[in-house]
JSON list of C-alpha atoms in Angstrom, two decimals:
[
{"chain": "M", "resi": 45, "resn": "MET", "atom": "CA", "xyz": [113.49, 105.51, 85.70]},
{"chain": "M", "resi": 46, "resn": "ASN", "atom": "CA", "xyz": [110.32, 105.16, 87.36]},
{"chain": "M", "resi": 47, "resn": "PRO", "atom": "CA", "xyz": [109.83, 104.85, 91.25]},
{"chain": "M", "resi": 48, "resn": "SER", "atom": "CA", "xyz": [110.31, 101.40, 92.82]},
{"chain": "M", "resi": 49, "resn": "SER", "atom": "CA", "xyz": [106.99, 101.94, 94.86]},
{"chain": "M", "resi": 50, "resn": "SER", "atom": "CA", "xyz": [104.24, 104.21, 94.61]},
{"chain": "M", "resi": 51, "resn": "LYS", "atom": "CA", "xyz": [100.88, 104.67, 96.67]},
{"chain": "M", "resi": 52, "resn": "LEU", "atom": "CA", "xyz": [97.80, 104.67, 94.81]},
{"chain": "M", "resi": 53, "resn": "PRO", "atom": "CA", "xyz": [95.16, 107.44, 94.71]},
{"chain": "M", "resi": 54, "resn": "VAL", "atom": "CA", "xyz": [92.63, 104.90, 96.64]},
{"chain": "M", "resi": 55, "resn": "SER", "atom": "CA", "xyz": [92.17, 103.72, 99.83]},
{"chain": "M", "resi": 56, "resn": "PHE", "atom": "CA", "xyz": [89.87, 101.04, 101.26]},
{"chain": "M", "resi": 57, "resn": "LEU", "atom": "CA", "xyz": [88.00, 100.75, 104.82]},
{"chain": "M", "resi": 58, "resn": "ALA", "atom": "CA", "xyz": [89.81, 98.77, 107.34]},
{"chain": "M", "resi": 59, "resn": "ASP", "atom": "CA", "xyz": [87.03, 97.56, 109.03]},
{"chain": "M", "resi": 60, "resn": "LYS", "atom": "CA", "xyz": [85.34, 96.26, 106.33]},
{"chain": "M", "resi": 61, "resn": "LEU", "atom": "CA", "xyz": [89.00, 94.55, 105.19]},
{"chain": "M", "resi": 62, "resn": "GLN", "atom": "CA", "xyz": [89.35, 92.86, 108.35]},
{"chain": "M", "resi": 63, "resn": "LYS", "atom": "CA", "xyz": [85.66, 91.58, 108.84]},
{"chain": "M", "resi": 64, "resn": "GLU", "atom": "CA", "xyz": [86.21, 89.38, 105.63]},
{"chain": "M", "resi": 65, "resn": "LEU", "atom": "CA", "xyz": [89.75, 88.58, 106.81]},
{"chain": "M", "resi": 66, "resn": "ALA", "atom": "CA", "xyz": [87.92, 87.12, 110.19]},
{"chain": "M", "resi": 67, "resn": "ILE", "atom": "CA", "xyz": [86.21, 84.83, 107.07]},
{"chain": "M", "resi": 68, "resn": "CYS", "atom": "CA", "xyz": [88.96, 83.46, 105.69]},
{"chain": "M", "resi": 69, "resn": "GLU", "atom": "CA", "xyz": [90.61, 82.77, 108.46]},
{"chain": "M", "resi": 70, "resn": "ASN", "atom": "CA", "xyz": [88.70, 79.53, 108.68]},
{"chain": "M", "resi": 71, "resn": "ASP", "atom": "CA", "xyz": [90.14, 78.31, 105.57]},
{"chain": "M", "resi": 72, "resn": "LEU", "atom": "CA", "xyz": [93.09, 76.53, 104.58]},
{"chain": "M", "resi": 73, "resn": "TRP", "atom": "CA", "xyz": [96.48, 78.45, 105.12]},
{"chain": "M", "resi": 74, "resn": "THR", "atom": "CA", "xyz": [99.29, 76.97, 102.97]},
{"chain": "M", "resi": 75, "resn": "PRO", "atom": "CA", "xyz": [103.31, 77.94, 103.63]},
{"chain": "M", "resi": 76, "resn": "HIS", "atom": "CA", "xyz": [104.76, 79.78, 100.91]},
{"chain": "M", "resi": 77, "resn": "PHE", "atom": "CA", "xyz": [106.50, 77.55, 98.45]},
{"chain": "M", "resi": 78, "resn": "ASN", "atom": "CA", "xyz": [109.42, 79.59, 98.10]},
{"chain": "M", "resi": 79, "resn": "THR", "atom": "CA", "xyz": [110.72, 77.85, 101.68]},
{"chain": "M", "resi": 80, "resn": "GLY", "atom": "CA", "xyz": [114.70, 79.22, 101.52]},
{"chain": "M", "resi": 81, "resn": "ASP", "atom": "CA", "xyz": [113.44, 82.84, 101.22]},
{"chain": "M", "resi": 82, "resn": "TYR", "atom": "CA", "xyz": [111.81, 83.62, 104.28]},
{"chain": "M", "resi": 83, "resn": "SER", "atom": "CA", "xyz": [112.50, 82.21, 107.93]},
{"chain": "M", "resi": 84, "resn": "GLY", "atom": "CA", "xyz": [109.78, 81.71, 110.42]},
{"chain": "M", "resi": 85, "resn": "ASN", "atom": "CA", "xyz": [106.14, 81.48, 109.19]},
{"chain": "M", "resi": 86, "resn": "TRP", "atom": "CA", "xyz": [104.94, 82.65, 106.08]},
{"chain": "M", "resi": 87, "resn": "THR", "atom": "CA", "xyz": [101.42, 81.49, 104.53]},
{"chain": "M", "resi": 88, "resn": "SER", "atom": "CA", "xyz": [98.83, 82.57, 102.16]},
{"chain": "M", "resi": 89, "resn": "VAL", "atom": "CA", "xyz": [95.28, 81.44, 100.80]},
{"chain": "M", "resi": 90, "resn": "SER", "atom": "CA", "xyz": [93.75, 82.41, 97.29]},
{"chain": "M", "resi": 91, "resn": "LEU", "atom": "CA", "xyz": [90.87, 84.50, 96.29]},
{"chain": "M", "resi": 92, "resn": "ARG", "atom": "CA", "xyz": [92.04, 83.23, 92.89]},
{"chain": "M", "resi": 93, "resn": "SER", "atom": "CA", "xyz": [94.12, 80.59, 91.79]},
{"chain": "M", "resi": 94, "resn": "GLN", "atom": "CA", "xyz": [95.04, 78.58, 88.83]},
{"chain": "M", "resi": 95, "resn": "SER", "atom": "CA", "xyz": [92.93, 75.55, 90.14]},
{"chain": "M", "resi": 96, "resn": "GLY", "atom": "CA", "xyz": [90.93, 77.44, 91.52]},
{"chain": "M", "resi": 97, "resn": "LEU", "atom": "CA", "xyz": [91.37, 76.05, 95.16]},
{"chain": "M", "resi": 98, "resn": "VAL", "atom": "CA", "xyz": [92.42, 78.41, 98.22]},
{"chain": "M", "resi": 99, "resn": "ASN", "atom": "CA", "xyz": [95.32, 76.09, 99.02]},
{"chain": "M", "resi": 100, "resn": "ASP", "atom": "CA", "xyz": [97.07, 76.97, 95.29]},
{"chain": "M", "resi": 101, "resn": "ILE", "atom": "CA", "xyz": [99.19, 79.33, 96.35]},
{"chain": "M", "resi": 102, "resn": "THR", "atom": "CA", "xyz": [101.89, 79.92, 93.25]},
{"chain": "M", "resi": 103, "resn": "SER", "atom": "CA", "xyz": [101.55, 82.87, 91.06]},
{"chain": "M", "resi": 104, "resn": "PHE", "atom": "CA", "xyz": [103.12, 82.59, 87.62]},
{"chain": "M", "resi": 105, "resn": "ALA", "atom": "CA", "xyz": [102.12, 85.37, 84.75]},
{"chain": "M", "resi": 106, "resn": "ASN", "atom": "CA", "xyz": [100.32, 84.62, 81.41]},
{"chain": "M", "resi": 107, "resn": "GLN", "atom": "CA", "xyz": [98.33, 81.58, 82.92]},
{"chain": "M", "resi": 108, "resn": "GLU", "atom": "CA", "xyz": [94.54, 81.09, 83.20]},
{"chain": "M", "resi": 109, "resn": "TYR", "atom": "CA", "xyz": [93.46, 82.07, 86.94]},
{"chain": "M", "resi": 110, "resn": "LYS", "atom": "CA", "xyz": [90.05, 81.42, 88.53]},
{"chain": "M", "resi": 111, "resn": "ASN", "atom": "CA", "xyz": [87.88, 82.34, 91.63]},
{"chain": "M", "resi": 112, "resn": "THR", "atom": "CA", "xyz": [87.97, 80.34, 94.46]},
{"chain": "M", "resi": 113, "resn": "ALA", "atom": "CA", "xyz": [84.97, 79.59, 96.27]},
{"chain": "M", "resi": 114, "resn": "LEU", "atom": "CA", "xyz": [86.33, 81.89, 99.45]},
{"chain": "M", "resi": 115, "resn": "LEU", "atom": "CA", "xyz": [86.08, 84.99, 97.18]},
{"chain": "M", "resi": 116, "resn": "GLU", "atom": "CA", "xyz": [82.42, 84.39, 97.06]},
{"chain": "M", "resi": 117, "resn": "LYS", "atom": "CA", "xyz": [82.29, 84.87, 100.68]},
{"chain": "M", "resi": 118, "resn": "CYS", "atom": "CA", "xyz": [83.96, 87.95, 100.58]},
{"chain": "M", "resi": 119, "resn": "PRO", "atom": "CA", "xyz": [82.33, 90.77, 98.66]},
{"chain": "M", "resi": 120, "resn": "TYR", "atom": "CA", "xyz": [84.51, 93.57, 100.00]},
{"chain": "M", "resi": 121, "resn": "PHE", "atom": "CA", "xyz": [87.60, 91.75, 98.52]},
{"chain": "M", "resi": 122, "resn": "LYS", "atom": "CA", "xyz": [85.63, 91.43, 94.96]},
{"chain": "M", "resi": 123, "resn": "GLU", "atom": "CA", "xyz": [84.78, 94.90, 95.06]},
{"chain": "M", "resi": 124, "resn": "ILE", "atom": "CA", "xyz": [88.58, 95.96, 95.56]},
{"chain": "M", "resi": 125, "resn": "MET", "atom": "CA", "xyz": [89.59, 93.47, 92.90]},
{"chain": "M", "resi": 126, "resn": "ASP", "atom": "CA", "xyz": [86.65, 95.07, 90.44]},
{"chain": "M", "resi": 127, "resn": "TRP", "atom": "CA", "xyz": [88.18, 98.83, 91.29]},
{"chain": "M", "resi": 128, "resn": "PHE", "atom": "CA", "xyz": [91.00, 97.34, 89.08]},
{"chain": "M", "resi": 129, "resn": "GLN", "atom": "CA", "xyz": [89.97, 97.50, 85.47]},
{"chain": "M", "resi": 130, "resn": "CYS", "atom": "CA", "xyz": [92.28, 94.99, 83.95]},
{"chain": "M", "resi": 131, "resn": "GLU", "atom": "CA", "xyz": [92.71, 91.32, 83.84]},
{"chain": "M", "resi": 132, "resn": "LYS", "atom": "CA", "xyz": [93.43, 89.82, 87.42]},
{"chain": "M", "resi": 133, "resn": "GLU", "atom": "CA", "xyz": [95.74, 86.82, 87.76]},
{"chain": "M", "resi": 134, "resn": "ALA", "atom": "CA", "xyz": [96.31, 85.57, 91.44]},
{"chain": "M", "resi": 135, "resn": "VAL", "atom": "CA", "xyz": [94.71, 87.37, 94.07]},
{"chain": "M", "resi": 136, "resn": "ARG", "atom": "CA", "xyz": [96.11, 86.37, 97.47]},
{"chain": "M", "resi": 137, "resn": "LEU", "atom": "CA", "xyz": [95.98, 86.73, 101.46]},
{"chain": "M", "resi": 138, "resn": "LEU", "atom": "CA", "xyz": [99.74, 86.89, 102.31]},
{"chain": "M", "resi": 139, "resn": "ARG", "atom": "CA", "xyz": [100.56, 86.46, 106.44]},
{"chain": "M", "resi": 140, "resn": "LEU", "atom": "CA", "xyz": [103.90, 87.42, 107.97]},
{"chain": "M", "resi": 141, "resn": "GLY", "atom": "CA", "xyz": [104.10, 86.09, 111.19]},
{"chain": "M", "resi": 142, "resn": "PRO", "atom": "CA", "xyz": [105.27, 87.55, 114.34]},
{"chain": "M", "resi": 143, "resn": "GLN", "atom": "CA", "xyz": [109.36, 87.80, 114.16]},
{"chain": "M", "resi": 144, "resn": "SER", "atom": "CA", "xyz": [109.61, 86.47, 111.02]},
{"chain": "M", "resi": 145, "resn": "GLU", "atom": "CA", "xyz": [111.21, 87.52, 107.96]},
{"chain": "M", "resi": 146, "resn": "ILE", "atom": "CA", "xyz": [111.22, 87.19, 104.33]},
{"chain": "M", "resi": 147, "resn": "LYS", "atom": "CA", "xyz": [114.49, 87.69, 102.81]},
{"chain": "M", "resi": 148, "resn": "GLU", "atom": "CA", "xyz": [115.65, 89.51, 100.03]},
{"chain": "M", "resi": 149, "resn": "HIS", "atom": "CA", "xyz": [114.75, 88.34, 96.95]},
{"chain": "M", "resi": 150, "resn": "THR", "atom": "CA", "xyz": [113.55, 89.03, 93.13]},
{"chain": "M", "resi": 151, "resn": "ASP", "atom": "CA", "xyz": [110.08, 87.87, 91.99]},
{"chain": "M", "resi": 152, "resn": "ASN", "atom": "CA", "xyz": [109.76, 87.70, 87.91]},
{"chain": "M", "resi": 153, "resn": "ASP", "atom": "CA", "xyz": [106.95, 89.56, 86.00]},
{"chain": "M", "resi": 154, "resn": "THR", "atom": "CA", "xyz": [106.01, 91.73, 88.78]},
{"chain": "M", "resi": 155, "resn": "SER", "atom": "CA", "xyz": [107.48, 95.43, 86.99]},
{"chain": "M", "resi": 156, "resn": "TYR", "atom": "CA", "xyz": [104.76, 97.61, 85.38]},
{"chain": "M", "resi": 157, "resn": "GLU", "atom": "CA", "xyz": [107.33, 98.15, 82.31]},
{"chain": "M", "resi": 158, "resn": "ASP", "atom": "CA", "xyz": [107.21, 94.91, 81.74]},
{"chain": "M", "resi": 159, "resn": "GLY", "atom": "CA", "xyz": [103.38, 94.56, 81.48]},
{"chain": "M", "resi": 160, "resn": "PHE", "atom": "CA", "xyz": [102.26, 93.47, 84.67]},
{"chain": "M", "resi": 161, "resn": "PHE", "atom": "CA", "xyz": [101.91, 95.19, 88.30]},
{"chain": "M", "resi": 162, "resn": "ARG", "atom": "CA", "xyz": [101.37, 93.49, 91.94]},
{"chain": "M", "resi": 163, "resn": "ILE", "atom": "CA", "xyz": [99.41, 95.68, 94.09]},
{"chain": "M", "resi": 164, "resn": "HIS", "atom": "CA", "xyz": [99.59, 95.23, 98.10]},
{"chain": "M", "resi": 165, "resn": "VAL", "atom": "CA", "xyz": [96.50, 96.26, 100.23]},
{"chain": "M", "resi": 166, "resn": "PRO", "atom": "CA", "xyz": [97.50, 95.99, 104.17]},
{"chain": "M", "resi": 167, "resn": "ILE", "atom": "CA", "xyz": [95.23, 94.53, 106.47]},
{"chain": "M", "resi": 168, "resn": "ILE", "atom": "CA", "xyz": [97.08, 94.13, 109.74]},
{"chain": "M", "resi": 169, "resn": "THR", "atom": "CA", "xyz": [100.19, 95.66, 109.84]},
{"chain": "M", "resi": 170, "resn": "ASN", "atom": "CA", "xyz": [101.93, 98.12, 112.21]},
{"chain": "M", "resi": 171, "resn": "SER", "atom": "CA", "xyz": [105.24, 100.27, 112.54]},
{"chain": "M", "resi": 172, "resn": "ASP", "atom": "CA", "xyz": [107.20, 97.07, 113.28]},
{"chain": "M", "resi": 173, "resn": "VAL", "atom": "CA", "xyz": [106.51, 95.59, 109.72]},
{"chain": "M", "resi": 174, "resn": "LEU", "atom": "CA", "xyz": [109.55, 97.11, 108.08]},
{"chain": "M", "resi": 175, "resn": "PHE", "atom": "CA", "xyz": [108.94, 96.50, 104.34]},
{"chain": "M", "resi": 176, "resn": "TYR", "atom": "CA", "xyz": [112.03, 97.40, 101.63]},
{"chain": "M", "resi": 177, "resn": "VAL", "atom": "CA", "xyz": [112.00, 97.47, 98.12]},
{"chain": "M", "resi": 178, "resn": "ASP", "atom": "CA", "xyz": [115.10, 98.63, 96.33]},
{"chain": "M", "resi": 179, "resn": "LYS", "atom": "CA", "xyz": [116.74, 98.96, 99.80]},
{"chain": "M", "resi": 180, "resn": "LYS", "atom": "CA", "xyz": [114.01, 101.80, 100.69]},
{"chain": "M", "resi": 181, "resn": "LEU", "atom": "CA", "xyz": [111.49, 101.55, 102.90]},
{"chain": "M", "resi": 182, "resn": "VAL", "atom": "CA", "xyz": [107.67, 101.23, 102.13]},
{"chain": "M", "resi": 183, "resn": "PRO", "atom": "CA", "xyz": [105.79, 102.44, 104.64]},
{"chain": "M", "resi": 184, "resn": "MET", "atom": "CA", "xyz": [102.52, 100.68, 103.81]},
{"chain": "M", "resi": 185, "resn": "LYS", "atom": "CA", "xyz": [99.89, 101.44, 106.57]},
{"chain": "M", "resi": 186, "resn": "ILE", "atom": "CA", "xyz": [96.27, 99.36, 106.68]},
{"chain": "M", "resi": 187, "resn": "GLY", "atom": "CA", "xyz": [93.79, 100.17, 104.01]},
{"chain": "M", "resi": 188, "resn": "GLU", "atom": "CA", "xyz": [96.06, 102.07, 101.66]},
{"chain": "M", "resi": 189, "resn": "CYS", "atom": "CA", "xyz": [96.73, 100.52, 98.00]},
{"chain": "M", "resi": 190, "resn": "TRP", "atom": "CA", "xyz": [100.63, 100.17, 97.04]},
{"chain": "M", "resi": 191, "resn": "TYR", "atom": "CA", "xyz": [102.62, 99.20, 93.79]},
{"chain": "M", "resi": 192, "resn": "ALA", "atom": "CA", "xyz": [105.98, 98.25, 94.04]},
{"chain": "M", "resi": 193, "resn": "ASN", "atom": "CA", "xyz": [108.50, 96.75, 91.42]},
{"chain": "M", "resi": 194, "resn": "PHE", "atom": "CA", "xyz": [109.41, 93.21, 92.89]},
{"chain": "M", "resi": 195, "resn": "GLN", "atom": "CA", "xyz": [111.63, 92.78, 90.07]},
{"chain": "M", "resi": 196, "resn": "LEU", "atom": "CA", "xyz": [113.68, 94.63, 92.68]},
{"chain": "M", "resi": 197, "resn": "PRO", "atom": "CA", "xyz": [115.20, 93.29, 95.33]},
{"chain": "M", "resi": 198, "resn": "HIS", "atom": "CA", "xyz": [112.81, 93.21, 98.37]},
{"chain": "M", "resi": 199, "resn": "SER", "atom": "CA", "xyz": [112.54, 92.00, 101.64]},
{"chain": "M", "resi": 200, "resn": "VAL", "atom": "CA", "xyz": [110.08, 92.22, 104.91]},
{"chain": "M", "resi": 201, "resn": "GLU", "atom": "CA", "xyz": [110.80, 91.90, 108.54]},
{"chain": "M", "resi": 202, "resn": "ASN", "atom": "CA", "xyz": [108.11, 91.38, 111.16]},
{"chain": "M", "resi": 203, "resn": "LYS", "atom": "CA", "xyz": [109.55, 92.96, 114.24]},
{"chain": "M", "resi": 204, "resn": "SER", "atom": "CA", "xyz": [105.90, 92.73, 116.15]},
{"chain": "M", "resi": 205, "resn": "ALA", "atom": "CA", "xyz": [104.16, 90.07, 118.18]},
{"chain": "M", "resi": 206, "resn": "GLU", "atom": "CA", "xyz": [101.18, 90.23, 115.63]},
{"chain": "M", "resi": 207, "resn": "ALA", "atom": "CA", "xyz": [100.95, 88.51, 112.37]},
{"chain": "M", "resi": 208, "resn": "ARG", "atom": "CA", "xyz": [101.16, 91.09, 109.16]},
{"chain": "M", "resi": 209, "resn": "ILE", "atom": "CA", "xyz": [98.34, 90.47, 106.52]},
{"chain": "M", "resi": 210, "resn": "HIS", "atom": "CA", "xyz": [98.45, 91.86, 103.01]},
{"chain": "M", "resi": 211, "resn": "LEU", "atom": "CA", "xyz": [95.59, 91.24, 100.42]},
{"chain": "M", "resi": 212, "resn": "THR", "atom": "CA", "xyz": [97.77, 91.15, 97.28]},
{"chain": "M", "resi": 213, "resn": "LEU", "atom": "CA", "xyz": [96.91, 91.56, 93.61]},
{"chain": "M", "resi": 214, "resn": "ASP", "atom": "CA", "xyz": [98.30, 90.45, 90.03]},
{"chain": "M", "resi": 215, "resn": "CYS", "atom": "CA", "xyz": [97.39, 92.74, 87.59]},
{"chain": "M", "resi": 216, "resn": "VAL", "atom": "CA", "xyz": [98.03, 92.67, 83.72]},
{"chain": "M", "resi": 217, "resn": "ARG", "atom": "CA", "xyz": [98.72, 96.48, 82.40]},
{"chain": "M", "resi": 218, "resn": "ASN", "atom": "CA", "xyz": [96.28, 97.74, 80.07]},
{"chain": "M", "resi": 219, "resn": "ASP", "atom": "CA", "xyz": [95.23, 101.30, 78.50]},
{"chain": "M", "resi": 220, "resn": "TRP", "atom": "CA", "xyz": [93.18, 101.85, 81.91]},
{"chain": "M", "resi": 221, "resn": "SER", "atom": "CA", "xyz": [96.02, 101.13, 83.83]},
{"chain": "M", "resi": 222, "resn": "ASP", "atom": "CA", "xyz": [98.48, 103.49, 81.63]},
{"chain": "M", "resi": 223, "resn": "GLN", "atom": "CA", "xyz": [96.13, 105.91, 82.42]},
{"chain": "M", "resi": 224, "resn": "LEU", "atom": "CA", "xyz": [96.02, 105.61, 86.31]},
{"chain": "M", "resi": 225, "resn": "PHE", "atom": "CA", "xyz": [100.06, 105.33, 86.59]},
{"chain": "M", "resi": 226, "resn": "ALA", "atom": "CA", "xyz": [100.67, 108.07, 84.21]},
{"chain": "M", "resi": 227, "resn": "GLU", "atom": "CA", "xyz": [98.51, 110.09, 86.62]},
{"chain": "M", "resi": 228, "resn": "MET", "atom": "CA", "xyz": [100.61, 109.06, 89.26]},
{"chain": "M", "resi": 229, "resn": "GLY", "atom": "CA", "xyz": [103.61, 110.45, 87.64]},
{"chain": "M", "resi": 230, "resn": "PHE", "atom": "CA", "xyz": [105.04, 107.06, 85.79]},
{"chain": "M", "resi": 231, "resn": "ASP", "atom": "CA", "xyz": [106.50, 107.40, 82.35]},
{"chain": "M", "resi": 232, "resn": "ILE", "atom": "CA", "xyz": [104.53, 104.76, 80.38]},
{"chain": "M", "resi": 233, "resn": "HIS", "atom": "CA", "xyz": [107.14, 104.44, 77.87]},
{"chain": "M", "resi": 234, "resn": "TYR", "atom": "CA", "xyz": [109.97, 103.67, 79.66]},
{"chain": "M", "resi": 235, "resn": "SER", "atom": "CA", "xyz": [111.95, 100.86, 78.82]},
{"chain": "M", "resi": 236, "resn": "ARG", "atom": "CA", "xyz": [114.63, 99.59, 81.38]},
{"chain": "M", "resi": 237, "resn": "GLU", "atom": "CA", "xyz": [117.52, 98.39, 79.52]},
{"chain": "M", "resi": 238, "resn": "LYS", "atom": "CA", "xyz": [119.11, 95.29, 80.74]},
{"chain": "M", "resi": 239, "resn": "GLU", "atom": "CA", "xyz": [122.70, 97.26, 81.29]},
{"chain": "M", "resi": 240, "resn": "GLN", "atom": "CA", "xyz": [120.40, 99.25, 83.88]},
{"chain": "M", "resi": 241, "resn": "TYR", "atom": "CA", "xyz": [120.55, 96.25, 86.23]},
{"chain": "M", "resi": 242, "resn": "SER", "atom": "CA", "xyz": [123.09, 95.94, 88.78]},
{"chain": "M", "resi": 243, "resn": "ASP", "atom": "CA", "xyz": [125.28, 92.35, 88.41]},
{"chain": "M", "resi": 244, "resn": "GLU", "atom": "CA", "xyz": [123.71, 91.66, 92.26]},
{"chain": "M", "resi": 245, "resn": "VAL", "atom": "CA", "xyz": [120.35, 91.89, 90.64]},
{"chain": "M", "resi": 246, "resn": "LYS", "atom": "CA", "xyz": [121.04, 90.13, 87.21]},
{"chain": "M", "resi": 247, "resn": "GLN", "atom": "CA", "xyz": [122.14, 87.24, 89.28]},
{"chain": "M", "resi": 248, "resn": "MET", "atom": "CA", "xyz": [119.02, 87.05, 91.58]},
{"chain": "M", "resi": 249, "resn": "ILE", "atom": "CA", "xyz": [116.78, 87.44, 88.69]},
{"chain": "M", "resi": 250, "resn": "ILE", "atom": "CA", "xyz": [118.76, 84.41, 86.68]},
{"chain": "M", "resi": 251, "resn": "ALA", "atom": "CA", "xyz": [118.13, 82.33, 90.37]},
{"chain": "M", "resi": 252, "resn": "GLU", "atom": "CA", "xyz": [114.37, 82.91, 90.66]},
{"chain": "M", "resi": 253, "resn": "LEU", "atom": "CA", "xyz": [114.00, 82.09, 86.77]},
{"chain": "M", "resi": 254, "resn": "SER", "atom": "CA", "xyz": [116.28, 79.20, 87.55]},
{"chain": "M", "resi": 255, "resn": "ARG", "atom": "CA", "xyz": [113.92, 78.05, 89.74]},
{"chain": "M", "resi": 256, "resn": "ASN", "atom": "CA", "xyz": [110.96, 77.52, 87.26]},
{"chain": "M", "resi": 257, "resn": "PRO", "atom": "CA", "xyz": [112.63, 76.85, 84.02]},
{"chain": "M", "resi": 258, "resn": "SER", "atom": "CA", "xyz": [110.63, 77.76, 80.64]},
{"chain": "M", "resi": 259, "resn": "ALA", "atom": "CA", "xyz": [111.63, 78.89, 77.17]},
{"chain": "M", "resi": 260, "resn": "ALA", "atom": "CA", "xyz": [110.79, 82.70, 77.70]},
{"chain": "M", "resi": 261, "resn": "GLY", "atom": "CA", "xyz": [112.67, 82.35, 81.18]},
{"chain": "M", "resi": 262, "resn": "ALA", "atom": "CA", "xyz": [115.80, 80.83, 79.32]},
{"chain": "M", "resi": 263, "resn": "GLN", "atom": "CA", "xyz": [115.86, 83.98, 76.63]},
{"chain": "M", "resi": 264, "resn": "ILE", "atom": "CA", "xyz": [115.60, 86.43, 79.58]},
{"chain": "M", "resi": 265, "resn": "ILE", "atom": "CA", "xyz": [118.55, 84.51, 81.24]},
{"chain": "M", "resi": 266, "resn": "ALA", "atom": "CA", "xyz": [120.62, 84.60, 77.96]},
{"chain": "M", "resi": 267, "resn": "ASP", "atom": "CA", "xyz": [119.56, 88.29, 77.63]},
{"chain": "M", "resi": 268, "resn": "LEU", "atom": "CA", "xyz": [121.18, 89.08, 81.25]},
{"chain": "M", "resi": 269, "resn": "GLN", "atom": "CA", "xyz": [124.05, 87.14, 80.54]},
{"chain": "M", "resi": 270, "resn": "SER", "atom": "CA", "xyz": [125.02, 88.90, 77.10]}
]
């Protein structure tokens, strides 16, 4: 089985990340749409979205995405995006406010094995931010670049007095990323069998898919329930 999270062999400059974050502070930060999944303050602003608007923060796989006007003001964020030589879908900044919590949940279409991967680059964080994936603490530091399988249960607690802000990129797997992940120790031919999900994880995946019904989602639910 592949790791639930892994640090990529690349890092980015904290001062440049935070300089461009300051540009984005003047734009509209939108409360996250999964209101049942958090307590406190969880907001986002888009650098790539389906509509091309900064306040369109939805993220669904296999959709068309456009750069927003905000991205044009942020050349370093664009440079980071270009480092990933693959198709990018949603690209956002995610802010978790002080004393706020993202409750344990699962996200669809974020597993490398299923053809997608979500990347996190911390811009503002500290040791009082606790990020768990599959019950394991993921020690993300500013400027580092992390993949995690967010199709597994995950949660975040910000116990600090400052906001935690990450740059996140939703990417589509290709030959370039296969080489990268193979060098990171992943078995790129690994295919997770449905029986490897615990009943708890199956129910969480079904609940997430049921929020946004689709034919593909209905098939996955049927497979999980069979």
